[in-house]
Short mmCIF file of C-alpha atoms in Angstrom, two decimals:
data_model
loop_
_atom_site.label_atom_id
_atom_site.label_comp_id
_atom_site.label_asym_id
_atom_site.label_seq_id
_atom_site.Cartn_x
_atom_site.Cartn_y
_atom_site.Cartn_z
CA MET T 119 -51.09 38.98 20.94
CA ARG T 120 -47.72 37.44 21.76
CA GLN T 121 -47.92 35.06 24.69
CA PRO T 122 -45.61 35.90 27.61
CA VAL T 123 -42.54 33.70 27.94
CA ILE T 124 -42.68 31.67 31.15
CA PHE T 125 -39.16 31.52 32.59
CA GLY T 126 -40.02 30.13 36.02
CA PRO T 127 -39.95 26.34 35.40
CA PHE T 128 -36.98 26.67 33.05
CA LEU T 129 -34.99 28.65 35.62
CA HIS T 130 -35.82 26.11 38.29
CA LEU T 131 -34.64 23.32 36.00
CA LEU T 132 -31.48 25.27 35.17
CA ALA T 133 -30.78 25.84 38.83
CA LEU T 134 -31.32 22.15 39.57
CA LEU T 135 -28.96 21.08 36.76
CA SER T 136 -26.39 23.61 37.95
CA PHE T 137 -26.67 22.28 41.50
CA LEU T 138 -26.30 18.69 40.33
CA SER T 139 -23.33 19.66 38.20
CA LEU T 140 -21.65 21.38 41.15
CA ALA T 141 -22.47 18.46 43.41
CA SER T 142 -21.04 16.05 40.86
CA SER T 143 -17.94 18.20 40.55
CA ASP T 144 -17.65 18.30 44.32
CA VAL T 145 -17.87 14.51 44.49
CA ARG T 146 -15.13 14.21 41.87
CA ASP T 147 -12.94 16.65 43.78
CA ARG T 148 -13.65 14.88 47.05
CA SER T 149 -12.62 11.56 45.52
CA LYS T 150 -9.22 13.06 44.67
CA GLN T 151 -8.64 14.33 48.18
CA PRO T 152 -6.43 11.89 50.10
CA ASN T 153 -7.09 10.83 53.65
CA ILE T 154 -4.34 12.18 55.88
CA VAL T 155 -3.12 10.32 58.96
CA LEU T 156 -0.47 12.25 60.88
CA VAL T 157 1.19 10.37 63.74
CA VAL T 158 3.45 12.17 66.21
CA ALA T 159 5.67 10.30 68.66
CA ASP T 160 6.77 12.13 71.81
CA ASP T 161 10.50 12.38 72.69
CA TYR T 162 11.42 9.82 70.03
CA GLY T 163 15.13 9.98 69.29
CA TYR T 164 17.17 9.55 66.14
CA ASN T 165 18.61 6.24 67.38
CA ASP T 166 15.26 4.88 68.61
CA ILE T 167 14.09 3.43 65.29
CA SER T 168 15.44 0.22 63.84
CA TYR T 169 16.33 1.60 60.41
CA HIS T 170 18.81 3.97 62.07
CA GLY T 171 20.57 0.98 63.59
CA SER T 172 18.70 0.90 66.88
CA ARG T 173 18.47 -2.25 68.96
CA ILE T 174 14.78 -1.41 69.48
CA ARG T 175 12.33 -3.43 67.39
CA THR T 176 10.02 -1.30 65.22
CA PRO T 177 8.89 -3.68 62.44
CA ASN T 178 5.75 -1.75 61.46
CA LEU T 179 7.45 1.64 61.33
CA GLU T 180 10.36 0.17 59.40
CA ARG T 181 8.08 -1.54 56.89
CA LEU T 182 6.10 1.65 56.29
CA ALA T 183 9.26 3.73 55.96
CA ASN T 184 11.04 1.24 53.70
CA HIS T 185 8.11 1.31 51.28
CA GLY T 186 7.65 5.07 51.51
CA VAL T 187 9.95 8.08 51.64
CA LYS T 188 12.35 8.48 54.57
CA LEU T 189 13.01 12.11 55.43
CA GLU T 190 16.71 12.26 56.29
CA ASN T 191 17.24 16.03 56.31
CA TYR T 192 14.17 16.82 58.38
CA TYR T 193 14.03 19.05 61.45
CA VAL T 194 11.74 19.76 64.38
CA GLN T 195 12.20 21.84 67.55
CA PRO T 196 14.09 20.52 70.57
CA ILE T 197 11.01 20.50 72.86
CA CYS T 198 7.30 19.68 72.71
CA THR T 199 5.16 22.83 72.44
CA PRO T 200 7.30 24.64 69.82
CA SER T 201 7.24 21.69 67.41
CA ARG T 202 3.49 21.27 67.76
CA CYS T 203 2.80 24.99 67.39
CA GLN T 204 4.83 25.12 64.17
CA LEU T 205 3.16 22.02 62.79
CA MET T 206 -0.30 23.44 63.49
CA SER T 207 0.42 27.01 62.36
CA GLY T 208 3.12 26.75 59.67
CA ARG T 209 4.94 29.59 61.45
CA TYR T 210 8.24 29.84 63.29
CA GLN T 211 7.90 30.04 67.05
CA ILE T 212 9.46 33.55 67.01
CA HIS T 213 6.29 34.59 65.16
CA THR T 214 3.86 33.07 67.67
CA GLY T 215 5.57 34.14 70.91
CA LEU T 216 6.30 30.54 71.93
CA GLN T 217 10.07 30.68 71.48
CA HIS T 218 10.94 29.96 75.12
CA SER T 219 10.41 26.62 76.84
CA ILE T 220 6.97 24.94 76.74
CA ILE T 221 3.45 25.79 77.87
CA TRP T 222 3.34 24.68 81.50
CA PRO T 223 0.01 23.54 83.00
CA GLY T 224 -0.56 26.64 85.13
CA GLN T 225 0.41 29.21 82.50
CA PRO T 226 -2.31 31.28 80.81
CA ASN T 227 -0.77 30.73 77.41
CA GLY T 228 -1.54 29.05 74.10
CA LEU T 229 -1.05 28.98 70.35
CA PRO T 230 -2.31 32.44 69.28
CA LEU T 231 -5.84 32.64 67.94
CA ASP T 232 -4.91 35.11 65.19
CA SER T 233 -4.32 32.43 62.56
CA PRO T 234 -6.13 29.24 61.54
CA THR T 235 -4.64 25.89 62.45
CA LEU T 236 -3.90 23.04 60.05
CA ALA T 237 -7.14 21.43 61.22
CA ASP T 238 -9.08 24.65 60.48
CA LYS T 239 -7.82 24.70 56.91
CA LEU T 240 -8.44 21.00 56.30
CA ARG T 241 -11.97 21.23 57.70
CA GLU T 242 -12.51 24.24 55.44
CA ALA T 243 -11.44 21.97 52.55
CA GLY T 244 -14.16 19.48 53.44
CA TYR T 245 -12.31 17.10 55.76
CA ALA T 246 -13.58 15.35 58.85
CA THR T 247 -10.95 16.29 61.44
CA HIS T 248 -10.12 14.29 64.56
CA ALA T 249 -7.36 14.67 67.18
CA VAL T 250 -6.30 11.87 69.51
CA GLY T 251 -3.60 12.01 72.18
CA LYS T 252 -1.46 14.93 73.32
CA TRP T 253 -2.45 18.55 72.63
CA HIS T 254 -0.03 20.79 74.59
CA LEU T 255 -0.98 23.99 72.74
CA GLY T 256 -2.90 25.73 75.51
CA MET T 257 -6.09 25.14 77.46
CA TYR T 258 -6.51 28.00 79.92
CA LYS T 259 -9.54 29.27 77.96
CA LYS T 260 -12.06 27.19 76.01
CA GLU T 261 -11.07 29.01 72.82
CA PHE T 262 -7.71 27.19 72.90
CA LEU T 263 -9.11 23.66 73.15
CA PRO T 264 -8.73 21.36 70.11
CA THR T 265 -12.45 21.35 69.33
CA ASN T 266 -12.26 25.14 69.00
CA ARG T 267 -9.11 24.97 66.86
CA GLY T 268 -10.52 23.09 63.87
CA PHE T 269 -11.05 19.56 65.17
CA ASP T 270 -14.46 17.91 65.01
CA SER T 271 -13.49 15.70 67.92
CA PHE T 272 -10.74 15.32 70.50
CA TYR T 273 -9.80 12.53 72.86
CA GLY T 274 -6.66 12.82 74.95
CA LEU T 275 -4.59 15.01 77.25
CA TYR T 276 -4.29 18.78 77.23
CA LEU T 277 -0.91 18.92 79.01
CA GLY T 278 2.61 17.83 78.12
CA SER T 279 2.86 14.68 80.23
CA GLY T 280 1.19 12.54 82.84
CA ASP T 281 0.83 9.04 84.20
CA HIS T 282 0.19 6.59 81.35
CA TYR T 283 -2.25 4.51 83.47
CA SER T 284 -4.05 6.88 85.87
CA HIS T 285 -3.98 9.79 83.35
CA ARG T 286 -3.23 12.16 86.21
CA SER T 287 -0.68 14.94 85.96
CA CYS T 288 1.06 16.58 88.90
CA LEU T 289 2.85 19.58 87.44
CA GLY T 290 2.87 23.22 88.49
CA PRO T 291 0.09 24.32 90.84
CA GLY T 292 -1.45 20.91 91.59
CA CYS T 293 -2.53 17.41 90.58
CA GLY T 294 -5.52 16.35 88.55
CA LEU T 295 -6.99 14.16 85.85
CA ASP T 296 -5.89 15.03 82.33
CA LEU T 297 -7.97 12.83 80.06
CA HIS T 298 -10.77 14.38 78.02
CA ASN T 299 -13.46 13.22 75.63
CA ASN T 300 -14.03 16.35 73.59
CA THR T 301 -14.39 18.89 76.43
CA GLU T 302 -15.57 16.48 79.15
CA PRO T 303 -13.26 14.67 81.58
CA ASP T 304 -13.14 10.89 81.22
CA PHE T 305 -12.79 9.16 84.60
CA SER T 306 -13.67 5.73 83.18
CA LYS T 307 -10.26 4.77 81.76
CA ASP T 308 -8.27 4.55 84.98
CA GLN T 309 -5.49 1.96 84.51
CA VAL T 310 -6.02 1.67 80.75
CA TYR T 311 -2.56 2.15 79.25
CA SER T 312 -2.44 5.33 77.16
CA THR T 313 -0.88 3.82 74.03
CA TYR T 314 -3.56 1.11 73.97
CA LEU T 315 -6.26 3.69 74.64
CA PHE T 316 -5.25 6.19 71.97
CA THR T 317 -4.79 3.46 69.37
CA GLN T 318 -8.27 2.10 70.12
CA VAL T 319 -9.86 5.55 69.85
CA ALA T 320 -8.08 6.16 66.53
CA GLU T 321 -9.25 2.78 65.22
CA ASP T 322 -12.85 3.56 66.25
CA ILE T 323 -12.68 6.85 64.35
CA VAL T 324 -11.52 5.01 61.23
CA ARG T 325 -14.22 2.33 61.55
CA THR T 326 -17.04 4.87 61.90
CA HIS T 327 -15.75 7.37 59.35
CA SER T 328 -18.22 8.30 56.62
CA PRO T 329 -16.80 8.05 53.09
CA SER T 330 -18.70 11.23 52.20
CA LYS T 331 -15.72 13.22 53.50
CA PRO T 332 -11.96 12.73 53.41
CA LEU T 333 -10.39 12.01 56.80
CA PHE T 334 -7.76 13.95 58.72
CA LEU T 335 -6.64 11.94 61.76
CA TYR T 336 -4.04 13.55 64.04
CA LEU T 337 -2.72 10.86 66.39
CA ALA T 338 -0.22 12.37 68.85
CA TYR T 339 0.89 9.54 71.11
CA GLN T 340 1.88 10.23 74.71
CA ALA T 341 4.61 7.64 74.20
CA ILE T 342 7.56 7.75 74.56
CA HIS T 343 7.49 10.62 77.07
CA SER T 344 8.33 9.92 80.69
CA PRO T 345 7.24 8.53 83.08
CA LEU T 346 8.60 5.28 81.67
CA GLN T 347 5.65 2.93 81.96
CA VAL T 348 4.62 -0.03 79.79
CA PRO T 349 3.04 -3.48 80.23
CA GLU T 350 5.72 -5.97 81.24
CA LYS T 351 5.33 -8.15 78.17
CA TYR T 352 7.03 -5.44 76.11
CA THR T 353 10.07 -5.08 78.36
CA GLU T 354 10.56 -8.85 78.47
CA GLN T 355 11.78 -8.62 74.86
CA TYR T 356 14.73 -6.51 76.00
CA GLN T 357 16.22 -8.42 78.94
CA ASP T 358 19.61 -8.20 77.24
CA ILE T 359 19.60 -4.39 77.70
CA PRO T 360 21.13 -3.84 81.15
CA ASN T 361 19.95 -0.25 81.60
CA LYS T 362 16.49 -0.28 83.20
CA ALA T 363 15.36 3.07 81.74
CA ARG T 364 16.47 2.06 78.24
CA ARG T 365 14.74 -1.30 78.61
CA LYS T 366 11.42 0.35 79.55
CA PHE T 367 11.80 2.95 76.84
CA ALA T 368 12.39 0.20 74.27
CA GLY T 369 9.24 -1.58 75.44
CA MET T 370 7.22 1.63 75.10
CA VAL T 371 8.50 2.10 71.54
CA THR T 372 7.61 -1.45 70.56
CA CYS T 373 4.13 -1.05 72.06
CA MET T 374 3.62 2.13 70.02
CA ASP T 375 4.90 0.36 66.91
CA GLU T 376 2.36 -2.40 67.49
CA GLY T 377 -0.40 0.22 67.82
CA ILE T 378 0.61 1.80 64.52
CA GLY T 379 0.50 -1.62 62.90
CA ASN T 380 -3.02 -2.14 64.27
CA LEU T 381 -4.13 1.25 62.98
CA THR T 382 -2.83 0.60 59.47
CA THR T 383 -4.66 -2.75 59.43
CA THR T 384 -7.87 -0.99 60.45
CA LEU T 385 -7.41 1.57 57.67
CA GLN T 386 -7.03 -1.29 55.20
CA GLU T 387 -10.11 -3.09 56.51
CA ALA T 388 -12.13 0.14 56.24
CA GLY T 389 -11.11 0.55 52.60
CA LEU T 390 -9.27 3.81 53.27
CA TRP T 391 -5.63 2.76 53.02
CA ASP T 392 -5.16 3.01 49.25
CA ASN T 393 -6.14 6.69 49.37
CA THR T 394 -4.27 7.62 52.55
CA ASP T 395 -1.11 9.64 53.07
CA PHE T 396 0.43 8.29 56.28
CA ILE T 397 2.95 10.63 57.93
CA PHE T 398 5.12 9.83 60.94
CA THR T 399 7.23 12.33 62.88
CA THR T 400 8.76 12.89 66.27
CA ASP T 401 8.30 16.19 68.10
CA ASN T 402 11.92 16.51 69.27
CA GLY T 403 15.07 14.52 69.92
CA GLY T 404 15.22 11.76 72.49
CA GLN T 405 15.70 12.54 76.18
CA VAL T 406 18.80 10.56 77.18
CA HIS T 407 17.93 10.93 80.88
CA ALA T 408 14.65 9.07 80.25
CA GLY T 409 15.80 6.21 78.02
CA GLY T 410 15.88 7.96 74.63
CA ASN T 411 18.90 8.17 72.36
CA ASN T 412 20.12 10.12 69.34
CA TRP T 413 23.46 8.44 68.59
CA PRO T 414 25.59 9.27 66.66
CA LEU T 415 24.22 12.82 66.76
CA ARG T 416 25.36 15.34 69.33
CA GLY T 417 23.08 16.42 72.17
CA TYR T 418 19.50 15.54 73.01
CA LYS T 419 16.09 16.95 73.91
CA HIS T 420 16.06 20.65 74.96
CA HIS T 421 19.24 21.42 73.02
CA LEU T 422 20.05 23.04 69.69
CA TRP T 423 22.59 20.39 68.69
CA GLU T 424 21.48 17.96 65.97
CA GLY T 425 20.44 15.37 68.56
CA GLY T 426 17.75 17.76 69.77
CA VAL T 427 16.41 18.91 66.40
CA ARG T 428 17.11 16.35 63.65
CA ALA T 429 14.00 14.22 63.47
CA VAL T 430 12.82 10.76 62.61
CA GLY T 431 10.18 11.20 59.90
CA PHE T 432 8.74 9.47 56.85
CA VAL T 433 5.75 9.40 54.52
CA HIS T 434 4.04 6.23 53.32
CA SER T 435 1.38 6.33 50.63
CA ASN T 436 0.26 4.48 47.54
CA LEU T 437 -0.18 7.96 46.04
CA LEU T 438 3.56 8.73 46.09
CA ALA T 439 5.25 9.00 42.71
CA GLN T 440 8.39 7.48 44.23
CA LYS T 441 8.58 4.85 46.98
CA GLY T 442 11.29 3.02 48.81
CA VAL T 443 13.65 6.01 48.69
CA ILE T 444 15.38 8.51 50.94
CA SER T 445 14.70 12.24 50.61
CA ARG T 446 17.59 14.48 51.60
CA GLY T 447 15.78 17.70 50.76
CA LEU T 448 15.90 20.19 53.63
CA MET T 449 12.56 20.10 55.47
CA HIS T 450 11.16 21.58 58.66
CA VAL T 451 8.13 20.75 60.81
CA SER T 452 6.48 24.05 59.79
CA ASP T 453 6.36 22.74 56.20
CA TRP T 454 3.59 20.25 56.98
CA PHE T 455 1.02 23.08 57.16
CA PRO T 456 1.25 24.32 53.53
CA THR T 457 2.16 20.85 52.25
CA LEU T 458 -0.94 19.18 53.61
CA VAL T 459 -3.33 22.06 52.93
CA LYS T 460 -2.25 22.13 49.29
CA LEU T 461 -2.36 18.34 49.06
CA ALA T 462 -5.94 18.49 50.34
CA GLY T 463 -6.96 21.04 47.73
CA GLY T 464 -7.41 23.68 50.39
CA SER T 465 -6.65 27.39 50.47
CA LEU T 466 -3.97 29.25 52.42
CA ASN T 467 -6.04 32.44 52.37
CA GLY T 468 -6.59 33.93 55.81
CA THR T 469 -3.37 32.74 57.36
CA GLN T 470 -0.67 34.91 58.83
CA PRO T 471 2.56 34.95 56.75
CA LEU T 472 3.83 31.36 56.70
CA ASP T 473 7.38 30.16 57.30
CA GLY T 474 6.66 26.70 55.88
CA PHE T 475 6.98 25.51 52.28
CA ASP T 476 4.99 23.04 50.20
CA GLN T 477 7.25 19.99 50.22
CA TRP T 478 5.04 17.46 48.42
CA PRO T 479 6.94 17.66 45.08
CA THR T 480 10.16 17.11 47.04
CA ILE T 481 8.73 14.15 48.93
CA SER T 482 6.77 12.52 46.13
CA GLU T 483 8.76 13.38 43.02
CA ALA T 484 12.31 13.96 44.33
CA LYS T 485 12.26 17.58 43.18
CA ALA T 486 14.64 20.06 44.84
CA SER T 487 13.46 21.31 48.20
CA PRO T 488 12.08 24.87 48.09
CA ARG T 489 13.68 25.39 51.51
CA THR T 490 17.31 26.60 51.50
CA GLU T 491 17.48 27.70 55.14
CA LEU T 492 15.68 27.24 58.41
CA LEU T 493 15.64 29.05 61.71
CA HIS T 494 16.01 26.65 64.62
CA ASN T 495 15.17 29.38 67.15
CA ILE T 496 16.02 32.70 68.76
CA ASP T 497 15.37 32.61 72.51
CA ILE T 498 16.06 35.91 74.25
CA LEU T 499 14.75 34.63 77.61
CA THR T 500 17.50 32.04 78.09
CA PRO T 501 20.26 33.73 80.13
CA PRO T 502 23.00 35.19 77.89
CA SER T 503 26.30 33.36 77.60
CA GLY T 504 29.82 34.71 77.13
CA THR T 505 30.79 38.01 75.53
CA ARG T 506 29.21 39.66 72.52
CA LEU T 507 31.62 39.27 69.58
CA TYR T 508 30.29 41.76 67.00
CA PRO T 509 28.68 45.02 68.18
CA ASN T 510 26.87 45.61 64.87
CA LEU T 511 25.63 42.05 64.29
CA PHE T 512 23.35 39.61 66.08
CA ASP T 513 24.23 39.31 69.75
CA THR T 514 26.20 36.07 70.07
CA ARG T 515 25.28 35.83 73.76
CA VAL T 516 21.68 34.98 72.80
CA ARG T 517 20.66 31.33 72.47
CA ALA T 518 19.92 30.82 68.77
CA ALA T 519 20.68 28.59 65.80
CA ILE T 520 20.18 28.81 62.05
CA ARG T 521 20.85 26.53 59.08
CA VAL T 522 21.64 28.06 55.67
CA GLY T 523 22.47 25.56 52.95
CA ASP T 524 25.03 23.16 54.39
CA MET T 525 26.08 25.47 57.21
CA LYS T 526 24.70 25.67 60.75
CA LEU T 527 25.50 28.44 63.20
CA ILE T 528 24.80 28.18 66.95
CA THR T 529 25.10 31.08 69.41
CA GLY T 530 24.70 31.55 73.14
CA ASN T 531 24.29 28.49 75.32
CA PRO T 532 23.03 25.59 73.17
CA GLY T 533 22.91 23.07 76.03
CA ASP T 534 24.83 19.87 76.72
CA GLY T 535 26.78 18.89 73.63
CA SER T 536 27.73 15.36 74.62
CA TRP T 537 27.68 12.47 72.21
CA VAL T 538 25.70 9.92 74.19
CA PRO T 539 25.77 6.33 72.93
CA PRO T 540 22.88 4.00 73.71
CA PRO T 541 23.50 2.21 77.03
CA GLU T 542 23.63 -1.16 75.27
CA MET T 543 26.54 0.01 73.10
CA PRO T 544 30.14 -0.52 74.28
CA HIS T 545 31.82 2.78 75.07
CA SER T 546 34.87 3.93 73.21
CA PRO T 547 37.01 7.09 73.20
CA HIS T 548 34.79 8.44 70.40
CA THR T 549 31.48 8.06 72.21
CA THR T 550 31.76 10.96 74.65
CA GLY T 551 32.33 14.68 74.49
CA ASN T 552 31.11 18.00 75.80
CA THR T 553 29.96 21.38 74.56
CA ARG T 554 33.38 22.96 75.04
CA LEU T 555 35.33 20.25 73.20
CA SER T 556 36.43 22.61 70.43
CA GLY T 557 36.67 25.92 72.27
CA SER T 558 37.08 27.77 75.53
CA ALA T 559 34.71 27.71 78.47
CA THR T 560 33.24 31.04 77.36
CA GLN T 561 32.67 30.10 73.70
CA ASN T 562 29.29 31.22 72.38
CA VAL T 563 29.60 30.68 68.61
CA TRP T 564 29.88 27.38 66.71
CA LEU T 565 29.82 26.77 62.96
CA PHE T 566 29.42 23.37 61.31
CA ASN T 567 29.06 21.99 57.81
CA ILE T 568 26.11 19.76 58.69
CA THR T 569 26.07 17.95 55.35
CA ALA T 570 29.71 16.89 55.70
CA ASP T 571 29.70 16.71 59.50
CA PRO T 572 26.23 15.78 60.82
CA GLU T 573 27.76 14.78 64.15
CA GLU T 574 29.01 18.35 64.72
CA ARG T 575 32.55 17.32 65.58
CA VAL T 576 34.49 19.93 63.55
CA ASP T 577 33.84 23.51 64.63
CA LEU T 578 34.65 25.92 61.78
CA SER T 579 33.84 29.15 63.61
CA HIS T 580 37.49 30.20 64.01
CA THR T 581 38.50 29.54 60.41
CA HIS T 582 35.43 30.77 58.49
CA LEU T 583 34.76 34.17 60.03
CA ASP T 584 33.09 35.39 56.84
CA LEU T 585 30.46 32.64 57.06
CA VAL T 586 29.94 33.32 60.76
CA GLN T 587 29.19 36.96 60.00
CA GLN T 588 26.89 36.09 57.08
CA LEU T 589 24.83 33.79 59.26
CA LEU T 590 24.74 36.34 62.08
CA GLU T 591 23.26 38.76 59.53
CA ARG T 592 20.52 36.20 58.80
CA LEU T 593 19.81 35.88 62.51
CA ASP T 594 19.54 39.67 62.64
CA TYR T 595 17.02 39.52 59.80
CA TYR T 596 14.84 36.99 61.58
CA ASN T 597 15.19 38.68 64.95
CA ALA T 598 13.79 41.88 63.43
CA THR T 599 10.58 39.96 62.62
CA ALA T 600 10.18 38.31 66.03
CA VAL T 601 7.29 39.05 68.37
CA PRO T 602 7.98 39.30 72.11
CA PRO T 603 8.04 35.90 73.80
CA ARG T 604 5.07 35.04 76.01
CA TYR T 605 6.01 33.11 79.14
CA PRO T 606 3.60 34.18 81.89
CA PRO T 607 3.83 32.98 85.51
CA ASP T 608 1.56 30.26 86.82
CA ASP T 609 -1.96 31.32 87.69
CA PRO T 610 -3.05 29.75 91.03
CA ASN T 611 -6.61 29.56 89.65
CA SER T 612 -5.38 26.79 87.34
CA ASN T 613 -5.09 24.34 90.25
CA PRO T 614 -7.30 21.35 89.36
CA GLU T 615 -8.41 21.09 92.98
CA ARG T 616 -10.54 24.18 92.21
CA HIS T 617 -12.12 22.43 89.22
CA GLY T 618 -13.30 19.05 90.43
CA GLY T 619 -9.83 17.50 90.33
CA VAL T 620 -9.53 17.99 86.56
CA TRP T 621 -7.11 20.01 84.44
CA GLY T 622 -8.97 22.31 82.12
CA PRO T 623 -9.90 25.91 81.28
CA TRP T 624 -9.97 28.25 84.26
CA GLN T 625 -10.51 31.68 82.65
#
């Protein structure tokens, strides 16, 4: 009689070998996944970094940029929340309802929950994910907090600004502490300067990171946002700058630069640096009324001129195919989402339709940018300006801007269009201007060849009517895809006095 074949032990062995093979494969894949360190400076202007000719000393940033890839055709939004929402979602703000202003402390508003964040997708790809510093993407419900949006840990502020020493914010309905360790308030760091504090927390994360996972560290400094506060030893370096606000701003920049130098040293000491992609970006142009500067670009924070949207940005990595170069490929802050997810070996499944593009071949290998146009914004809540020019095309009274190829079209009221030199620079007849320099007081359309005229000095809207109409058609196309803006009134229940003197969820 034939003996029965015993499959049990064999199947167990096969399963074990299969598991070990998959585990081994996973280890190999993990080893190829780069660590990602993404640093965001707040209100950091085009003329606030030394390699753009600034008087401000930024030796660490300049060294990293000079040995990496400088992004010199790179754009963000002109204010805080919209840039951060596009970075974290890969979607234009017209598709998330955050196209008007920022999220104010008392508003029940946040980055919509209908799509995963960059941190969600990187954690899904096996990353340890940590956020340090400024969030500013909503906190009225716990679901909107960073630790519920893909981050394993969070240390920092929920709101857009606050005192750099007391960590208190007095905006909207009241005053309260805005410093949080994960979801708990941290009262213990009173008078610890925020740039020092956030650098130290980031360094501690690096030191304690387990090599079993790749690292995603999102370090969003509170610097250089007002109020202008910094230890005196940093302003002493700038006694030759007569303007007090500019002098303090310069000191804050140099302190941040020092922190970034300390963080890179810690990454090297932890053995992570050789496999790290280090990315630096600002969230918007500099605020000239609080020490920042964007010279020679036109305009500043809040505005759709280049000074509000053209960003300081670079990538430094030993993994780059090219180093020490400038990339002039068109790039937008929404591109970081697909770029970094793909770089991490992750999947874009489950996202809403993305407006960003994978830019890594452009950055690393100097390939042509996949982006040929970008929408700066369409904001229907800003009061209309002037008279509608074309009844069957996009309403030129609406505040909007779009870039297609070399050409940029602005409509509505784009904000102050002055060219503001840094206070330490001697003034000349070419250092000032205003929004109406090239048109009437009721003008609501401007057209520029940004490649040839990055300072936006030559308005072509009266001589290239065909291009104006073509770009208005593109604005019509995007406007048809926009969701209604969400900009709710303050909720009195948000007042921190009702929550132990702390800003946090109230619904």
